[in-house]
N, CA, C and O atoms as CSV, one atom per row, in Angstrom:
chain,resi,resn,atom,element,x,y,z
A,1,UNK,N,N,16.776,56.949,-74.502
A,1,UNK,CA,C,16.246,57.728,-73.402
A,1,UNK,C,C,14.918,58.327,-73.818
A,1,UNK,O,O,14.932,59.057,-74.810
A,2,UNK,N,N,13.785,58.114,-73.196
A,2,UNK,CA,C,12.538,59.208,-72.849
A,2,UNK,C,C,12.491,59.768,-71.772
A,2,UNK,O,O,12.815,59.373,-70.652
A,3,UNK,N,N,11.877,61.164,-72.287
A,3,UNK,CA,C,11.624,62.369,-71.219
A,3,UNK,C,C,10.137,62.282,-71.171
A,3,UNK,O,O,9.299,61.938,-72.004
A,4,UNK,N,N,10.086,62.595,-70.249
A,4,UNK,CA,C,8.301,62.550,-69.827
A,4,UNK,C,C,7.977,63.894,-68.994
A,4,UNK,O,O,8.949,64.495,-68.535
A,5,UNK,N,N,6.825,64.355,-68.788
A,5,UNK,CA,C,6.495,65.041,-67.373
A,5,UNK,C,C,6.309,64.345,-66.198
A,5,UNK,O,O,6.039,63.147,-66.275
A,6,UNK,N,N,6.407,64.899,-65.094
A,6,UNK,CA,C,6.117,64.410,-63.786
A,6,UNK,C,C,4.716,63.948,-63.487
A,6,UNK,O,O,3.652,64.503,-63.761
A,7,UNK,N,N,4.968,62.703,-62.805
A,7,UNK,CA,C,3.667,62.443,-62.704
A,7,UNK,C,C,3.086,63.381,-61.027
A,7,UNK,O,O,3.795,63.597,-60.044
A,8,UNK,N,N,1.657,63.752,-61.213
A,8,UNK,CA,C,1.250,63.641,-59.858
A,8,UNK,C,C,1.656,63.241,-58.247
A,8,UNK,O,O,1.627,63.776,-57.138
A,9,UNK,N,N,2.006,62.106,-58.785
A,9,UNK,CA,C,2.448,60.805,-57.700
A,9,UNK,C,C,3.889,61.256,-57.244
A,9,UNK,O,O,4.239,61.165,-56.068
A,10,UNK,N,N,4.503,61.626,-57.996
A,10,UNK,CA,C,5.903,61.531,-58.190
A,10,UNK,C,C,6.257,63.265,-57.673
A,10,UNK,O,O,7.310,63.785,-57.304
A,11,UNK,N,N,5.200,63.687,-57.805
A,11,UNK,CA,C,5.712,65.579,-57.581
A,11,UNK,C,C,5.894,65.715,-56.096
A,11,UNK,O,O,6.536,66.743,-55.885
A,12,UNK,N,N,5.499,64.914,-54.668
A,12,UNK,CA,C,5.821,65.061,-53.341
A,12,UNK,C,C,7.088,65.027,-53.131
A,12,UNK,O,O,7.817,65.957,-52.788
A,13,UNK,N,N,7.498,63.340,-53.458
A,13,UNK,CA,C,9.416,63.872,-53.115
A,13,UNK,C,C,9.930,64.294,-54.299
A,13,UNK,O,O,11.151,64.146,-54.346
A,14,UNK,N,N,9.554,64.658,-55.050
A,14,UNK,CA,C,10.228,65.871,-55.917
A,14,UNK,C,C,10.547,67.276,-54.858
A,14,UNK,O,O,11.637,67.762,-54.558
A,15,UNK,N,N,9.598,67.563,-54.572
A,15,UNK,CA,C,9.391,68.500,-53.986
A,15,UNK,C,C,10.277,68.468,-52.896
A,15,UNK,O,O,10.934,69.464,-52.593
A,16,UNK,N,N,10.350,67.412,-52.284
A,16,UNK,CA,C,11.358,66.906,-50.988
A,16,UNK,C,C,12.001,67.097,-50.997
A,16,UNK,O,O,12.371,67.956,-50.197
A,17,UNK,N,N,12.908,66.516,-51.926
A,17,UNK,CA,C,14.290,66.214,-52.313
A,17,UNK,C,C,15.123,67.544,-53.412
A,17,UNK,O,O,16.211,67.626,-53.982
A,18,UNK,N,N,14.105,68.282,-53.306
A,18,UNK,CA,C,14.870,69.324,-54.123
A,18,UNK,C,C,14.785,70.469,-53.347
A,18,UNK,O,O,15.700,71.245,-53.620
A,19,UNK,N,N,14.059,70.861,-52.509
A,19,UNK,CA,C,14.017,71.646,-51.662
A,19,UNK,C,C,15.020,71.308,-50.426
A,19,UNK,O,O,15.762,72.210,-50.038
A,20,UNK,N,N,15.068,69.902,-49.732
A,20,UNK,CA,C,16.153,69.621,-49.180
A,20,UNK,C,C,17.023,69.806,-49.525
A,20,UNK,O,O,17.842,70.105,-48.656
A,21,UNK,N,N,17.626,69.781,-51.237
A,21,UNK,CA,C,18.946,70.136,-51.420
A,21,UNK,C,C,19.046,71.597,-51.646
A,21,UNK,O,O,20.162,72.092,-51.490
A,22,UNK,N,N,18.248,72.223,-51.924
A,22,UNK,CA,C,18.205,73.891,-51.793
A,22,UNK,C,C,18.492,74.346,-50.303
A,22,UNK,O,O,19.044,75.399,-49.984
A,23,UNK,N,N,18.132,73.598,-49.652
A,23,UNK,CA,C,18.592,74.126,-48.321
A,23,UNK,C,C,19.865,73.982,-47.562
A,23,UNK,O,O,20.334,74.626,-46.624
A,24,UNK,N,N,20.483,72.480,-48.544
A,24,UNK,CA,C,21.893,72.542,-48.186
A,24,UNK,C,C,22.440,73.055,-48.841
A,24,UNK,O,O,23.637,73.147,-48.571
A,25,UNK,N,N,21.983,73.656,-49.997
A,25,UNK,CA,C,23.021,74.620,-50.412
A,25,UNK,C,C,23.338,75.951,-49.384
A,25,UNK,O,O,24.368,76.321,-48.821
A,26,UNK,N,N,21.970,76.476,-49.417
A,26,UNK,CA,C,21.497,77.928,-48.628
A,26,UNK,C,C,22.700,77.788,-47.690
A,26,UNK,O,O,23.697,78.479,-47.899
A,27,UNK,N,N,22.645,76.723,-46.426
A,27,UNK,CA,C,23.525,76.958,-45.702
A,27,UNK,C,C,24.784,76.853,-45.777
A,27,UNK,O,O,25.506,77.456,-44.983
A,28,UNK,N,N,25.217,76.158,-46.638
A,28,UNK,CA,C,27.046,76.241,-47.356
A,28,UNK,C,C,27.145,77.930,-47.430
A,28,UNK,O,O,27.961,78.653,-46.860
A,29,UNK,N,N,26.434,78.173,-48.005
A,29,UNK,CA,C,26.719,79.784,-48.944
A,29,UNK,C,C,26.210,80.179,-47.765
A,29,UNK,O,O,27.054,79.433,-47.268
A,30,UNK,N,N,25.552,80.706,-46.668
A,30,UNK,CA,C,25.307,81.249,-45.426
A,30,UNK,C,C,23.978,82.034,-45.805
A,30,UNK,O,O,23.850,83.253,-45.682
A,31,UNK,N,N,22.824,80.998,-46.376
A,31,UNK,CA,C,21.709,81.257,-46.830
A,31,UNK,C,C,21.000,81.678,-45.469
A,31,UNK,O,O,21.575,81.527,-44.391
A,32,UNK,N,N,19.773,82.194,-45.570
A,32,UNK,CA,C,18.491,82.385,-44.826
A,32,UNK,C,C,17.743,81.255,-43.844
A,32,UNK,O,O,18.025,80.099,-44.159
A,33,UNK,N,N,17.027,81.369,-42.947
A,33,UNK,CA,C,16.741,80.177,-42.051
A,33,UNK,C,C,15.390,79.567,-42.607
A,33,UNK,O,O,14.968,79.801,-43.739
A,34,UNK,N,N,14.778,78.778,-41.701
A,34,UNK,CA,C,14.428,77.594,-42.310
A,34,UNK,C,C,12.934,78.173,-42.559
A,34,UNK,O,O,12.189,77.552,-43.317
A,35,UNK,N,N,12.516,79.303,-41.955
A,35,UNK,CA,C,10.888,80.079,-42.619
A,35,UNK,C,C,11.436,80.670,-43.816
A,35,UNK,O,O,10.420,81.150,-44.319
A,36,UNK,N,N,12.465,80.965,-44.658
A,36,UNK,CA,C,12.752,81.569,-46.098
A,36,UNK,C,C,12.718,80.426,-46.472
A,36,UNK,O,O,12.166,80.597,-47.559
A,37,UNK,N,N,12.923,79.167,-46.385
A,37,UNK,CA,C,12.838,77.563,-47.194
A,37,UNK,C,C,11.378,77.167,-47.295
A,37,UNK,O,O,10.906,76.592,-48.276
A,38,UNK,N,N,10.565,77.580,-46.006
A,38,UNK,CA,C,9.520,77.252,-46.263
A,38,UNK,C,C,8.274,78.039,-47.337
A,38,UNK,O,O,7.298,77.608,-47.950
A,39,UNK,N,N,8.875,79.322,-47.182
A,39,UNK,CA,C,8.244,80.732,-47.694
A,39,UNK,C,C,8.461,80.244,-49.664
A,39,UNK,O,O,7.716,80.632,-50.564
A,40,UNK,N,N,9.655,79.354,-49.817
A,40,UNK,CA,C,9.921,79.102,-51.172
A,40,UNK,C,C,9.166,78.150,-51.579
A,40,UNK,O,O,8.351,78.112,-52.501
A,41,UNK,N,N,9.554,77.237,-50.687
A,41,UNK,CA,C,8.407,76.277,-51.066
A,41,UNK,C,C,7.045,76.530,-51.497
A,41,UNK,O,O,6.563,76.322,-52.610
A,42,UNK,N,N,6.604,76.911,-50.671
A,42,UNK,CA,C,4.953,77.538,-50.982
A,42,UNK,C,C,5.121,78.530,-52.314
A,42,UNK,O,O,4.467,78.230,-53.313
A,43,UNK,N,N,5.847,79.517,-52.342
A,43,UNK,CA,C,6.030,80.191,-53.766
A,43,UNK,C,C,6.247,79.353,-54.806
A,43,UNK,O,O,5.452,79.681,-55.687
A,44,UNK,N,N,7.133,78.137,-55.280
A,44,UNK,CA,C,7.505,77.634,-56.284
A,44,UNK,C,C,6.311,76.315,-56.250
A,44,UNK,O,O,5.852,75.869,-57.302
A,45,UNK,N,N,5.940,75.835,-55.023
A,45,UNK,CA,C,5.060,74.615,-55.154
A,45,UNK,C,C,3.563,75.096,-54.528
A,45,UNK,O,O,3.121,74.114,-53.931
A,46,UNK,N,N,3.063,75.687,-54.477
A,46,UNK,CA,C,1.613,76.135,-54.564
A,46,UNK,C,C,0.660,75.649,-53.968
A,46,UNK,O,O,-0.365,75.715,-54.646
A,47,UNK,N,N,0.463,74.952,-52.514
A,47,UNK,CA,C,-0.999,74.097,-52.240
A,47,UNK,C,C,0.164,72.673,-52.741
A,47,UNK,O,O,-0.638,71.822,-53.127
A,48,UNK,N,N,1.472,72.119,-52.887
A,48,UNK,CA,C,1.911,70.940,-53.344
A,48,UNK,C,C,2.304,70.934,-54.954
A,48,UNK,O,O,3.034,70.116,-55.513
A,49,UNK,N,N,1.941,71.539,-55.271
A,49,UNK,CA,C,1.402,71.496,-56.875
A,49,UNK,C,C,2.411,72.800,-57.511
A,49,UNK,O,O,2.537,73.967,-57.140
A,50,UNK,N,N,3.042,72.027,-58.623
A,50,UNK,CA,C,4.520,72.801,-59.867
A,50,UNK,C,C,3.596,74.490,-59.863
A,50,UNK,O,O,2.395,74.498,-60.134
A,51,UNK,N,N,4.208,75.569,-59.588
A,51,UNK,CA,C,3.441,76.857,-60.109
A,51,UNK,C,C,3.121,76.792,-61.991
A,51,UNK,O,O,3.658,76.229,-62.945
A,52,UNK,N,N,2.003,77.673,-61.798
A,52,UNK,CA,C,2.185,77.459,-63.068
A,52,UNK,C,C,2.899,77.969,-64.292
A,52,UNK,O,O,3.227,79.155,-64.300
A,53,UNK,N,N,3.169,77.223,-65.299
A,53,UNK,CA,C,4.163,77.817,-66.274
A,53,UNK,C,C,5.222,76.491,-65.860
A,53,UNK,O,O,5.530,75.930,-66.912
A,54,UNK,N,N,5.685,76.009,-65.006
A,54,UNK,CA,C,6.777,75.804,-64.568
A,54,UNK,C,C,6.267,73.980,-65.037
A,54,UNK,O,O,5.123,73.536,-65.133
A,55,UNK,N,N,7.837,73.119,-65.288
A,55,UNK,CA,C,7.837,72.041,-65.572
A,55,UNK,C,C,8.907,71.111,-65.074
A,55,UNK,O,O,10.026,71.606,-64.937
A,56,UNK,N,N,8.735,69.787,-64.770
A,56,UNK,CA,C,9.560,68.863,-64.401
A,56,UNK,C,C,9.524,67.926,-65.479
A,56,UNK,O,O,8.412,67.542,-65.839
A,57,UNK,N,N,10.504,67.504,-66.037
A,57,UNK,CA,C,10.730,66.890,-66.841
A,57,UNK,C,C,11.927,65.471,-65.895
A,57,UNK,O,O,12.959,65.573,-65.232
A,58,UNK,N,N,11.103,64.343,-66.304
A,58,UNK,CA,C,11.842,63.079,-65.790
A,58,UNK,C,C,12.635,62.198,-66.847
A,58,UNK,O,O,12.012,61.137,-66.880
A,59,UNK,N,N,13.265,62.152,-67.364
A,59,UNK,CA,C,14.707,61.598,-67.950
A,59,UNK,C,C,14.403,59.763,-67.978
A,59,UNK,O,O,14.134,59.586,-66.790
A,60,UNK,N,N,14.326,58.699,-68.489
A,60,UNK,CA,C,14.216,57.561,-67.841
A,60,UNK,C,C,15.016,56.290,-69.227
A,60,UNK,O,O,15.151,56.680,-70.387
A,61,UNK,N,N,15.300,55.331,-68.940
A,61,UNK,CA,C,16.212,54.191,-70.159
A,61,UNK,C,C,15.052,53.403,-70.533
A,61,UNK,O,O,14.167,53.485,-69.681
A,62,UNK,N,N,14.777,52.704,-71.474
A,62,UNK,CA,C,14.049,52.038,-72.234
A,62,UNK,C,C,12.905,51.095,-71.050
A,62,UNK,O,O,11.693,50.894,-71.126
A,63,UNK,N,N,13.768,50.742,-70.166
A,63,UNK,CA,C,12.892,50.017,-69.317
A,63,UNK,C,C,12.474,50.456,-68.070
A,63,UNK,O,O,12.385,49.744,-67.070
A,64,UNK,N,N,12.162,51.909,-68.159
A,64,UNK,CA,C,11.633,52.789,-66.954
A,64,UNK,C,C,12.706,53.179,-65.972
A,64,UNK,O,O,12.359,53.728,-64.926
A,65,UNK,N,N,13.779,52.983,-66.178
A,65,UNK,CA,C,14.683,53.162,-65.069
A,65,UNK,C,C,15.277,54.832,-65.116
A,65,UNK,O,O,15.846,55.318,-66.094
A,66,UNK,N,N,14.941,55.689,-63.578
A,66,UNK,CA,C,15.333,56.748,-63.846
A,66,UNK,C,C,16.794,57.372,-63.945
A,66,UNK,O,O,17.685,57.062,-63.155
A,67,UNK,N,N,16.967,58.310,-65.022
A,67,UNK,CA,C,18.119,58.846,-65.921
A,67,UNK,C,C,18.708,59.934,-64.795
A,67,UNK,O,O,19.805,60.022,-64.242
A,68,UNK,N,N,17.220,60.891,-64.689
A,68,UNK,CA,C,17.579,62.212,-64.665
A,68,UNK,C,C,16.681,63.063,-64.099
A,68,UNK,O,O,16.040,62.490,-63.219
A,69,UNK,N,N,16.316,64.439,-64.286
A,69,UNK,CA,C,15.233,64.772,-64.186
A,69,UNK,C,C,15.695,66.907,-64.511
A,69,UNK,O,O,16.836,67.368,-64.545
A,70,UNK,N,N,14.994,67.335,-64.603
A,70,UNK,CA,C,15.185,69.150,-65.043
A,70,UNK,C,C,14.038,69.584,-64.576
A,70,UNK,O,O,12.932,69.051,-64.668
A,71,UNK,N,N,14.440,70.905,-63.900
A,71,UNK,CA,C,12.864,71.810,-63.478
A,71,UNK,C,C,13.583,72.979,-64.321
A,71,UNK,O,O,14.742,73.337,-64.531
A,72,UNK,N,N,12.469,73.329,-64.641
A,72,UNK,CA,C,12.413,74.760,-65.546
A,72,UNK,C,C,11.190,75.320,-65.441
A,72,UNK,O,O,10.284,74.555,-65.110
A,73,UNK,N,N,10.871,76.683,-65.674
A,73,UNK,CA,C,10.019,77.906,-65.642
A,73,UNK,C,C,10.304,79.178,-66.587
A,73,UNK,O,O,11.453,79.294,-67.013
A,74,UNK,N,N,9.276,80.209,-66.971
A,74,UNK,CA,C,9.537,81.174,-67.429
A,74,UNK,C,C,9.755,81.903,-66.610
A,74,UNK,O,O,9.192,81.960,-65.516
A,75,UNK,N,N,10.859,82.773,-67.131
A,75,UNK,CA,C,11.998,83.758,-66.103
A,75,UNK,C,C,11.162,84.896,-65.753
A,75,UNK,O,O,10.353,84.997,-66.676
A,76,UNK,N,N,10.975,85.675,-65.013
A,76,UNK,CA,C,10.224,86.621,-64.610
A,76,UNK,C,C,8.943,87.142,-65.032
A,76,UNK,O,O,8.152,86.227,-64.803
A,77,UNK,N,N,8.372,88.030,-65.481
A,77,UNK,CA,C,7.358,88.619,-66.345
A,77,UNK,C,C,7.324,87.707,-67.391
A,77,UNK,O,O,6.470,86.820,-67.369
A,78,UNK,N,N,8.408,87.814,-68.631
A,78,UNK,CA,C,8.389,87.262,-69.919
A,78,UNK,C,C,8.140,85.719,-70.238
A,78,UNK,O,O,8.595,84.924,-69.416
A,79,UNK,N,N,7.648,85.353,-71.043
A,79,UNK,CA,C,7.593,83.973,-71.408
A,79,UNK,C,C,8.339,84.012,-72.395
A,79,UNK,O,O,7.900,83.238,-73.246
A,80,UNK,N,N,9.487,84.650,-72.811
A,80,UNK,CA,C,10.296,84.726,-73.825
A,80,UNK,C,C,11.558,83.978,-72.752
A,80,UNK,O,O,12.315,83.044,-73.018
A,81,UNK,N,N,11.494,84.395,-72.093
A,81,UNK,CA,C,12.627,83.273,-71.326
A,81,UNK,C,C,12.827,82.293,-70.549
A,81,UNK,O,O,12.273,82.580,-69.487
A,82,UNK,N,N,13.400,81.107,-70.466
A,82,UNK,CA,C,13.063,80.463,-69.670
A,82,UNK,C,C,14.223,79.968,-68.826
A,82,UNK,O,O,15.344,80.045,-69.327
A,83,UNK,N,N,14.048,79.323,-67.252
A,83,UNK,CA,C,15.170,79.159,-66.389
A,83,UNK,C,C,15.195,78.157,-66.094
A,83,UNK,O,O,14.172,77.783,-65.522
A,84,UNK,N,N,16.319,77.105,-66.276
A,84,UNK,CA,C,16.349,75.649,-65.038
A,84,UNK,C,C,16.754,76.111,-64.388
A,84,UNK,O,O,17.519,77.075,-64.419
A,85,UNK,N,N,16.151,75.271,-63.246
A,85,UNK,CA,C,16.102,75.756,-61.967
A,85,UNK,C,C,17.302,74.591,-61.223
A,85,UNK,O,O,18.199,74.628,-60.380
A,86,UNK,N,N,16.585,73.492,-62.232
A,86,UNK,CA,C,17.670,72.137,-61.593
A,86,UNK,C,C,17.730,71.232,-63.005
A,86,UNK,O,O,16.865,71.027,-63.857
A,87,UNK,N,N,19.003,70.815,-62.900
A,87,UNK,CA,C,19.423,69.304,-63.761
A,87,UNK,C,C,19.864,68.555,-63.133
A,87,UNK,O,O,20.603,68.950,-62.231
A,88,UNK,N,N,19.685,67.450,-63.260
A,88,UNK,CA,C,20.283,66.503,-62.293
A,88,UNK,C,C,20.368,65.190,-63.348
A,88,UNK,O,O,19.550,65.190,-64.268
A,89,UNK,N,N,21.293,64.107,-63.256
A,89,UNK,CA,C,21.593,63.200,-63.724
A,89,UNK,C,C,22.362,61.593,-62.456
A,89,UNK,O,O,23.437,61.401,-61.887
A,90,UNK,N,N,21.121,60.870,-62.561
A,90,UNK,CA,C,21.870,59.463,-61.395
A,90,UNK,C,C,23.081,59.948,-61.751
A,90,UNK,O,O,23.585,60.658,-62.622
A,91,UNK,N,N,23.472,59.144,-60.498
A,91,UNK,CA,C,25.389,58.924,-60.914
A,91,UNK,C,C,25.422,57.988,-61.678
A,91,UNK,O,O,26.263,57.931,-62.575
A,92,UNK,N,N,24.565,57.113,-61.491
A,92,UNK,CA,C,24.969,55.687,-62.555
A,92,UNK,C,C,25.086,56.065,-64.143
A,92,UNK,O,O,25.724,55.379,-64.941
A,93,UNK,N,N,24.420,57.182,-64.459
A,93,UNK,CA,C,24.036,57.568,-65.691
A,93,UNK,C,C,24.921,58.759,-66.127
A,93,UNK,O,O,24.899,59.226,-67.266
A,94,UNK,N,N,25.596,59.148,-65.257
A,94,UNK,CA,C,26.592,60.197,-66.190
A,94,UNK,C,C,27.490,60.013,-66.949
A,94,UNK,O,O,28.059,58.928,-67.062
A,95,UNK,N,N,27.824,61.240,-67.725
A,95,UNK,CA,C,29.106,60.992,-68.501
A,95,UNK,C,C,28.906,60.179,-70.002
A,95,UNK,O,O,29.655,59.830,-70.915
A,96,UNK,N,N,27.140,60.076,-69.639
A,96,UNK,CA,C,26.852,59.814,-71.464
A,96,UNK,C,C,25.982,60.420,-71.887
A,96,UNK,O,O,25.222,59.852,-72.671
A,97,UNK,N,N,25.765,61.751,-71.547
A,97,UNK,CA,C,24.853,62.619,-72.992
A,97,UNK,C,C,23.555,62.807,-71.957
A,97,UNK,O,O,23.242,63.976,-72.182
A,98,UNK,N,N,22.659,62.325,-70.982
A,98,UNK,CA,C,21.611,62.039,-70.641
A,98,UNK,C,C,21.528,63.969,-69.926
A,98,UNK,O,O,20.370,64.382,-69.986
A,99,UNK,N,N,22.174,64.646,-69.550
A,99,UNK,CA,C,22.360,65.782,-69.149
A,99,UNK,C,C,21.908,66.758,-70.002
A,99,UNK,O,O,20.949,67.472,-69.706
A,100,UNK,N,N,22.684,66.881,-71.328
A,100,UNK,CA,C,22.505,67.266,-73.083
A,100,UNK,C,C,20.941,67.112,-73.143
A,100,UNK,O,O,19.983,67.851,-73.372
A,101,UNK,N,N,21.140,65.857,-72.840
A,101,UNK,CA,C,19.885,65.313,-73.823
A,101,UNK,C,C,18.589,66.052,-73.447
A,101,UNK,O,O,17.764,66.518,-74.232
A,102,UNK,N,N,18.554,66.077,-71.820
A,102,UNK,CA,C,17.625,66.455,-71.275
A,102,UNK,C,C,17.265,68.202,-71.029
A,102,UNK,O,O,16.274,68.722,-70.516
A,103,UNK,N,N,18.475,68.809,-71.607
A,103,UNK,CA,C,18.573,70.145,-71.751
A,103,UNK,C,C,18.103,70.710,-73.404
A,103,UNK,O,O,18.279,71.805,-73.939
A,104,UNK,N,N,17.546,69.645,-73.830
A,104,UNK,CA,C,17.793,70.238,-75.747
A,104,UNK,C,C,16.143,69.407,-75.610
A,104,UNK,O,O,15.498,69.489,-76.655
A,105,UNK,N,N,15.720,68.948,-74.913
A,105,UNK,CA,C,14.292,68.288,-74.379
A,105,UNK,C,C,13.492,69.477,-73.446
A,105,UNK,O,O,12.263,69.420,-73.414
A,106,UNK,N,N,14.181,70.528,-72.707
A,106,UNK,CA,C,14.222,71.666,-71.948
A,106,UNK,C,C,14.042,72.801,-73.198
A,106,UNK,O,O,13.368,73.819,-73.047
A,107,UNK,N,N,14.541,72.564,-74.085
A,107,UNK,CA,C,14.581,74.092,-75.287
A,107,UNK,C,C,13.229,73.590,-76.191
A,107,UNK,O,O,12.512,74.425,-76.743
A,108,UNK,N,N,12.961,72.107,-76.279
A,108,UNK,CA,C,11.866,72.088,-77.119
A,108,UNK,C,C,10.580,72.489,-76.814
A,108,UNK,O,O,9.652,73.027,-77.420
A,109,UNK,N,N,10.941,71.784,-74.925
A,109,UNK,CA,C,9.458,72.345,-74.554
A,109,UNK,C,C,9.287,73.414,-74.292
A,109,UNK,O,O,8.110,73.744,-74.435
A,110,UNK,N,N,10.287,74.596,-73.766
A,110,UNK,CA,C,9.795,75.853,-74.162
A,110,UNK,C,C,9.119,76.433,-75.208
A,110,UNK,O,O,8.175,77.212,-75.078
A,111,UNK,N,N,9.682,75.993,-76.432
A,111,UNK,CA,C,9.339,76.682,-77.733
A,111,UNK,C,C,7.766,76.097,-77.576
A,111,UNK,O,O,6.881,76.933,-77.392
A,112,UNK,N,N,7.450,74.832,-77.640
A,112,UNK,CA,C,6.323,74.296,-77.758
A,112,UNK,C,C,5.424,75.333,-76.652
A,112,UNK,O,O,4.537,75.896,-77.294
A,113,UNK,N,N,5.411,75.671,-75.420
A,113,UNK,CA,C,4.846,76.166,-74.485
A,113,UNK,C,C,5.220,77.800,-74.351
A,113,UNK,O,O,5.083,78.581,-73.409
A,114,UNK,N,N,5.586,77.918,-75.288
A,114,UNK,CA,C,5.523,79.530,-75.526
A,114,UNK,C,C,6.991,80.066,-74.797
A,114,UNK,O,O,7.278,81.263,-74.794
């Protein structure tokens, strides 16, 4: 497995698809309406674009095929802490380490990025 950053290209339906599922969560749990989804969006994605500090990390098998993927950020004020926000792992790919893997790939790049 290699972890990479997100490409450019790749950060729109990132953005899509993770915010869509933030919103099905919201409403399971009897979240906020659909201007607090949009209000997040713009807070966490900026003009389209990761805030800064914050990282997507893409998960992928020897021959480009995607694993996985993790968003993480520093937790409030401090850059002493940091939060995933999301892990995610294909279904095809669970149940062998690629989750781990991509969480101990999540602790390096913190340290590396303060």
């Amino acid at each position: 497995m290699r972890v990479r950053p997100i490409t450019d290209d790749e950060l729109p339906d990132f953005i899509a698809i993770s915010m869509r599922e933030y919103a099905e969560q919201m409403r399971t749990m009897g979240g906020g309406p659909a201007e607090d989804l949009d209000r997040q969006t713009e807070h966490y994605f900026p003009g389209g674009r990761l805030s800064p500090g914050h990282a997507v990390l893409i998960a992928e098998d020897d021959e480009g095929h995607r694993l996985g993927r993790l968003w993480m950020a520093p937790r409030g004020e401090s850059t002493d802490v940091a939060f995933v926000y999301e892990v995610q792992v294909e279904e095809h790919a669970r149940g062998k380490g690629y989750g781990r893997q991509l969480m101990r790939e999540a602790q390096q790049w913190s340290r590396d990025n303060g």
